Structures are given as structure tokens and as C-alpha cells.
Tab-separated table of C-alpha atoms in Angstrom:
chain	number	residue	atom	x	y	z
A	1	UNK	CA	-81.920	173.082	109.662
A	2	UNK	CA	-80.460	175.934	111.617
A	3	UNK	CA	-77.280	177.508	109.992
A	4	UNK	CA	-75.293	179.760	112.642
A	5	UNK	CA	-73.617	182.807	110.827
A	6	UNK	CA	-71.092	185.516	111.494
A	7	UNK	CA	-70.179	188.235	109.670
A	8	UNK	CA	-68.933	191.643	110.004
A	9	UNK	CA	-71.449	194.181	109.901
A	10	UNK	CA	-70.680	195.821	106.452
A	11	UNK	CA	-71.065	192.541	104.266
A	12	UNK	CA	-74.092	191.863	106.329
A	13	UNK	CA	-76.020	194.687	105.490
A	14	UNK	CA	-74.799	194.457	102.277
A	15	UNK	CA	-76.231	190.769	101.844
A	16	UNK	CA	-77.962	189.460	105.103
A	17	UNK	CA	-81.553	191.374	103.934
A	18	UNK	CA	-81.602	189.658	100.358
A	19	UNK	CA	-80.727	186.277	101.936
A	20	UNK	CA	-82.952	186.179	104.813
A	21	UNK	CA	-85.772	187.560	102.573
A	22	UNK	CA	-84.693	184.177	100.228
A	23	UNK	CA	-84.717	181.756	102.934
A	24	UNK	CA	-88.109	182.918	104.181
A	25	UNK	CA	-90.178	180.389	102.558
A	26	UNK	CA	-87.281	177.383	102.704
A	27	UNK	CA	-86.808	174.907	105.759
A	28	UNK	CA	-83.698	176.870	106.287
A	29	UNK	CA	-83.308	179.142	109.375
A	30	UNK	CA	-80.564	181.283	110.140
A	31	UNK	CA	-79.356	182.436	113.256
A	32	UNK	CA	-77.461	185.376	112.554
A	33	UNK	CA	-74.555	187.412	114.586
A	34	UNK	CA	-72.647	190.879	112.904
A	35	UNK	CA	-68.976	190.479	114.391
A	36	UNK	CA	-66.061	193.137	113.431
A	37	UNK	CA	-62.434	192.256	114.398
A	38	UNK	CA	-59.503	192.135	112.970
A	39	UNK	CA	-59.087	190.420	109.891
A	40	UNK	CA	-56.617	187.160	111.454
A	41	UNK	CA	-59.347	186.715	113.625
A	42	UNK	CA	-62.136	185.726	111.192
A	43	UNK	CA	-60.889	182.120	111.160
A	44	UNK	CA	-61.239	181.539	114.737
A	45	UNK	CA	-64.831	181.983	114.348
A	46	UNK	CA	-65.807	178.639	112.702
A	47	UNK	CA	-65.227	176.896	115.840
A	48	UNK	CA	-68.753	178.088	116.487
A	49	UNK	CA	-70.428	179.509	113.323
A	50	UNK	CA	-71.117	177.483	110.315
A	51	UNK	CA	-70.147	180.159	107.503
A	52	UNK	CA	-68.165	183.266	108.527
A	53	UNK	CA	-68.004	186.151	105.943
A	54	UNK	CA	-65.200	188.261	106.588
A	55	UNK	CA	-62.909	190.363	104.835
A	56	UNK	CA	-59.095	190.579	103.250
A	57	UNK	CA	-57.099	192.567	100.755
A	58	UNK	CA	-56.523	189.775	98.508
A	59	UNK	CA	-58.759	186.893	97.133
A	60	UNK	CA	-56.451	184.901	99.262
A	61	UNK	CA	-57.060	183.124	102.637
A	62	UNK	CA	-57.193	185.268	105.404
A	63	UNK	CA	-54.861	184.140	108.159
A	64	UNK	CA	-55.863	180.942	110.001
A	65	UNK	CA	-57.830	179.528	107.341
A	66	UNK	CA	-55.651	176.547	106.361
A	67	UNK	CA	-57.698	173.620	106.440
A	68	UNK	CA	-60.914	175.280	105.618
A	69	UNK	CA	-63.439	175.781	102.923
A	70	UNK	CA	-62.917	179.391	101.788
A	71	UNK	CA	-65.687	181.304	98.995
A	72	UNK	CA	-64.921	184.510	97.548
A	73	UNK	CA	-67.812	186.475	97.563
A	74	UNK	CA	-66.896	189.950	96.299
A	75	UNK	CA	-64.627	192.411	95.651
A	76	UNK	CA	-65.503	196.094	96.561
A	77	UNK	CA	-63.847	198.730	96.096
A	78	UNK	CA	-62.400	200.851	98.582
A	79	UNK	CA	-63.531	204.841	98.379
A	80	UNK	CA	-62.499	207.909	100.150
A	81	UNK	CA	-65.624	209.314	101.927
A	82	UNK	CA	-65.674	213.514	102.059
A	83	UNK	CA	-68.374	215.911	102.634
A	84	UNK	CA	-70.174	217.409	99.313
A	85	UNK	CA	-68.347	220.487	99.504
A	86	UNK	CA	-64.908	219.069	100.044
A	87	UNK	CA	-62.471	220.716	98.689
A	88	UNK	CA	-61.297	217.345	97.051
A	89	UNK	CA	-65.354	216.875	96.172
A	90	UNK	CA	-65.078	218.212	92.829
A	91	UNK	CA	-62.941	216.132	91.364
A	92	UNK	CA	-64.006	212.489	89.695
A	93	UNK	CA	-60.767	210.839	91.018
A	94	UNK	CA	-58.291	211.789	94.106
A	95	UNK	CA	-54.617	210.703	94.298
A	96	UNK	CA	-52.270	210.102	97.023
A	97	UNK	CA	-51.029	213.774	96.784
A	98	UNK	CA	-54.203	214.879	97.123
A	99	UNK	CA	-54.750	212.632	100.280
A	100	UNK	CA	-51.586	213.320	102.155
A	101	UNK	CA	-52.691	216.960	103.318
A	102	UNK	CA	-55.719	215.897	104.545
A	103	UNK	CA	-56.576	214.794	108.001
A	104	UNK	CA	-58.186	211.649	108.355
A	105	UNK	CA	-61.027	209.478	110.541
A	106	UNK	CA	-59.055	205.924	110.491
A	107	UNK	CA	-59.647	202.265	111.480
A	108	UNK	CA	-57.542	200.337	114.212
A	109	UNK	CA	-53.969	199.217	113.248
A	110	UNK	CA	-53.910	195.883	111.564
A	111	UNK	CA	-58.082	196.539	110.023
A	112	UNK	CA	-57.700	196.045	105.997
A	113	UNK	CA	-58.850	199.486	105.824
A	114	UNK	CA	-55.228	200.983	107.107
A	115	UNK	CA	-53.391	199.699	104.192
A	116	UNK	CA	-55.265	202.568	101.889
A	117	UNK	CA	-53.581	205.009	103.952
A	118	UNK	CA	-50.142	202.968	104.358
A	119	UNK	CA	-50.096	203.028	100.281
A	120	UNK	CA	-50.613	206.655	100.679
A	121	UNK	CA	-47.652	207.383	102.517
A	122	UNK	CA	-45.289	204.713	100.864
A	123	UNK	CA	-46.435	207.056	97.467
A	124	UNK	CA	-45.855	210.461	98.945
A	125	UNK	CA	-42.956	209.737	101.484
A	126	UNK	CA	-45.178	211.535	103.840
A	127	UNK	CA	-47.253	210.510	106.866
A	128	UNK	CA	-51.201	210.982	106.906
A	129	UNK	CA	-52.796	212.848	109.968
A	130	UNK	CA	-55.071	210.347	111.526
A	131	UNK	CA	-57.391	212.530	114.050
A	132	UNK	CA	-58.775	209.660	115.196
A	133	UNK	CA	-59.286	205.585	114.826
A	134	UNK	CA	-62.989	204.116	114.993
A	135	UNK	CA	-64.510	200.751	113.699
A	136	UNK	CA	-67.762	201.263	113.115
A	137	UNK	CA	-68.506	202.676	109.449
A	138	UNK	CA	-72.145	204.452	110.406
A	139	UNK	CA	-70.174	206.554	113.112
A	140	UNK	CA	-67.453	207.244	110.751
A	141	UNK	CA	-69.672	208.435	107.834
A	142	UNK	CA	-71.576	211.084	110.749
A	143	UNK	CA	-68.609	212.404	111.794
A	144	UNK	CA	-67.248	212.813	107.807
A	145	UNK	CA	-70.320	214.789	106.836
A	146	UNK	CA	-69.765	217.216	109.963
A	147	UNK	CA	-66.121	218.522	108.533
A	148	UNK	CA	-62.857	218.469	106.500
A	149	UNK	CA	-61.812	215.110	107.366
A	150	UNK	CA	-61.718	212.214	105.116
A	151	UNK	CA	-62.109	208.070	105.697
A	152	UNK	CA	-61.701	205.290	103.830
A	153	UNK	CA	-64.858	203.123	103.295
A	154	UNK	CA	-66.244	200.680	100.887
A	155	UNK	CA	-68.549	201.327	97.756
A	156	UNK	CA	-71.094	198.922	97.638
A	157	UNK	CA	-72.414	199.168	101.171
A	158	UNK	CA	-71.485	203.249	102.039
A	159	UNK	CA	-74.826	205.378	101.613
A	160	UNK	CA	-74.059	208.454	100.068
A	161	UNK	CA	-76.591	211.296	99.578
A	162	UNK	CA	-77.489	213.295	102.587
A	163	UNK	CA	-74.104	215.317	102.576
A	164	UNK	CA	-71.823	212.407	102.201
A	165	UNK	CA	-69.460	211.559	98.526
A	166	UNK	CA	-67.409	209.059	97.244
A	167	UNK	CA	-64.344	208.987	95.051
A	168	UNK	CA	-62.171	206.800	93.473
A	169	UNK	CA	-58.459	206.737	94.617
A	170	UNK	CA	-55.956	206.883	91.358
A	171	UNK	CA	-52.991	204.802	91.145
A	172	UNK	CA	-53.810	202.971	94.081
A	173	UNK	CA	-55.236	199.141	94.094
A	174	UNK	CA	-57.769	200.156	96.944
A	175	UNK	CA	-60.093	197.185	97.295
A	176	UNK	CA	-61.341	194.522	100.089
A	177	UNK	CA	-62.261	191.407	99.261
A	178	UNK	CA	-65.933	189.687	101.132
A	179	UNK	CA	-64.864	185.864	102.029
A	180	UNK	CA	-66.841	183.093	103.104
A	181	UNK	CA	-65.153	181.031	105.832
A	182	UNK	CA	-66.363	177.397	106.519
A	183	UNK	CA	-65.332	174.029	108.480
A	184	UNK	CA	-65.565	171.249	105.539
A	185	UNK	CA	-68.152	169.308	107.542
A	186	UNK	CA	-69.919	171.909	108.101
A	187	UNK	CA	-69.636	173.067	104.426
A	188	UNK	CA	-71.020	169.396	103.354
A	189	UNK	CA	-74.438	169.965	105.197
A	190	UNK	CA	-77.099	170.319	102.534
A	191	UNK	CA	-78.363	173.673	104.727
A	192	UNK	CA	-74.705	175.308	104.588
A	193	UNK	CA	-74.556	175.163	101.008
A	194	UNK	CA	-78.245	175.972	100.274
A	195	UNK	CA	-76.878	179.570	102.372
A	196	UNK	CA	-73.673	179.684	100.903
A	197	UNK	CA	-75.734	179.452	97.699
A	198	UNK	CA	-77.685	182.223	98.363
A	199	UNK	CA	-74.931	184.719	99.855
A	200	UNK	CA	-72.771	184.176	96.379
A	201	UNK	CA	-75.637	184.888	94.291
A	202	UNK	CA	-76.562	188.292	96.024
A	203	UNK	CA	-73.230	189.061	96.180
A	204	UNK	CA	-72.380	188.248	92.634
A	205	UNK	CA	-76.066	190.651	92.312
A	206	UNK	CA	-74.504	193.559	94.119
A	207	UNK	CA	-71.473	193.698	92.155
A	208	UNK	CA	-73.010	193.969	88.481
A	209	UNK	CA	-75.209	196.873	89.863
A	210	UNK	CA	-71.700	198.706	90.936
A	211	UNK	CA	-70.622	197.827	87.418
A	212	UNK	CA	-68.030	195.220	89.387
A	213	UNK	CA	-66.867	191.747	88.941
A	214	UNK	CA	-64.421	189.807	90.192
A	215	UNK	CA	-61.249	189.818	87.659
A	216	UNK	CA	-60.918	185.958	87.157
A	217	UNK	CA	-63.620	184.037	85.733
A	218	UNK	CA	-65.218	181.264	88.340
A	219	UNK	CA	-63.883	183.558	91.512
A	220	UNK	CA	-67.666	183.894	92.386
A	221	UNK	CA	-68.152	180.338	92.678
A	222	UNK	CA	-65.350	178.788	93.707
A	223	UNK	CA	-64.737	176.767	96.406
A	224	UNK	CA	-61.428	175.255	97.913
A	225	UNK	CA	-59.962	174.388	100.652
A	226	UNK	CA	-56.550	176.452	101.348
């Protein structure tokens, strides 16, 4: 069968090649759509996808999801991208302090990503320069390699290399968390699960290479319905 899905464009090209390469030779087909909005408005999009990845700060429910069948995928870390020769590029770590004088590329109010630099201001008792606020990650990592400023943006699916770093925020729980979102009869069709099969085990695949896991045993195959 067909299996319509949605998912913002970072956890696609995280996991959408692997998958698709997995389902070639199955009677599965999917019919595929990258979507990036805010993260209350993930649920909404069940009401005409089968399985809608998404993301959240927590392993909990986004908003909206009562009432349906909800798969954490992954947790990834959250980074601050700089250019190699940053200033801050030669240290393993930065902290808030370290973050605070810097001016920033940023997301839209109310995108997970914002909360990175909300916890650096509730730490320093200072407000962070945001130059400007963009969405997309590719145009965020051009514009990074190009100058001073810094972003926020996740580990597993940020290329570094050609001019571009990554480093670890410390003291700061800086992660996202990849969640599959689901109708429960759509999540009973034999081709839903066959793909929902497929995106936790690549998932599950990305994180060991990043040296990741998810913190509580089962998280990576657990399904409920919140």
C-alpha cells in the first residue's frame, strides 16, 4: 500500500534516504512531503498524512497529540554551529558566557530551537543579539561559514567540514527530540507499521554512530497513545 508521510526536512534527510532505499524492493510505497512549522502544529498534520515525524524538547507529546499514537525516534543533540576560525572554535565545549557576546542567526519564536538561546539568557541575565531569524538549516549553515555569527543546529543531520564546526554547549540540556506522530487506525495498517518499523531502526542506526542513545531503555520502540 501507499503510506503518505510528513516530516520536517531535517529528520528527513536524516532518515528518508535509508528508508526509501529499504522499502525499494517491498510492496510498500511512500509518498513523501518535508514540512517545517512550528512544533504545536505537527499534530494537525495526521488529518492527512499517515506518520508525521516532527520534533519537541522533551520525549513528551508535542501539543495536540492527545489521542494519538506517538514513537520516539531520537534524541539529537543540539550544537552551536561557528566558522573554523571562530574565536569560540578552539575550544571542545562553549558555555552560556561564552554565547552571550556573540551575535546570533536564530529560528522563529516558538521553533524548539529558541529555547537554546532562552536558557542562555535565563543563565547569564543577559539578552543574546539575534541578527536575524530563518528556518531553513542549509541557509543558516551558508550564512554561518561567511562570518562571526553563531546558530543553533542539530548534530546528527548538520554537515560540517567545508568551513563549518560544531560544539557542545556546557551546562545546558540542549537537545530535540525526532517523534513519530500517527492516527491509531492508521497506525494498525500492516503498511504503517512496516514504515514506522523502518524509520525507528535507522534512527536507532544514526544515533549509535553519534555515540547517542536515548536515556531510558525501550524509548526507541515504544509506542503509546498520549
Amino acid at each position: 500500500g501507499v503510506v503518505r508521510v510528513a516530516a520536517r526536512p531535517s529528520a528527513a534527510s536524516l532518515l528518508l534516504p535509508d528508508v526509501l532505499a529499504e522499502l525499494e524492493t517491498t510492496a510498500v510505497t511512500l509518498d513523501c512531503a518535508d514540512v517545517d512549522v512550528a512544533e504545536h502544529e505537527y499534530a494537525a498534520l495526521v488529518t492527512d498524512f499517515d506518520i508525521v515525524i516532527g520534533h519537541g524538547l522533551t520525549r513528551e507529546p508535542p501539543a495536540g497529540a492527545d489521542g494519538l499514537v506517538t514513537v520516539v525516534l531520537a534524541r539529537e543533540p543540539l550544537d552551536i554551529a561557528m566558522r573554523e576560525g571562530h574565536p569560540l572554535a578552539r575550544r571542545r565545549r562553549v558555555t552560556a558566557e561564552d554565547l552571550v557576546d556573540a551575535e546570533w542567526y536564530g529560528v522563529p519564536y516558538g521553533y524548539p530551537f529558541d529555547t537554546v538561546r532562552l536558557a542562555v539568557e535565563e543563565a547569564t541575565g543577559r539578552s543574546v543579539v539575534v541578527a536575524q531569524r530563518l528556518r531553513d538549516n542549509r541557509l543558516i549553515e551558508a550564512l554561518v561559514v561567511r562570518g562571526d555569527r553563531v546558530a543553533v543546529l542539530p548534530r546528527f543531520t548538520t554537515p560540517t567540514g567545508r568551513g563549518l564546526v560544531l560544539r557542545e554547549v556546557a551546562g545546558l540540556d540542549t537537545a530535540r527530540y525526532l517523534i513519530a506522530l500517527a492516527r491509531p487506525d492508521h497506525a494498525e495498517r500492516l503498511a504503517v507499521r512496516r514504515v514506522l518499523a523502518s524509520f525507528r531502526g535507522h534512527a536507532a542506526a544514526a544515533a549509535a554512530r553519534h555515540g547517542q542513545a536515548l536515556a531510558r531503555a525501550g524509548e526507541t520502540d515504544a509506542s503509546r497513545r498520549s
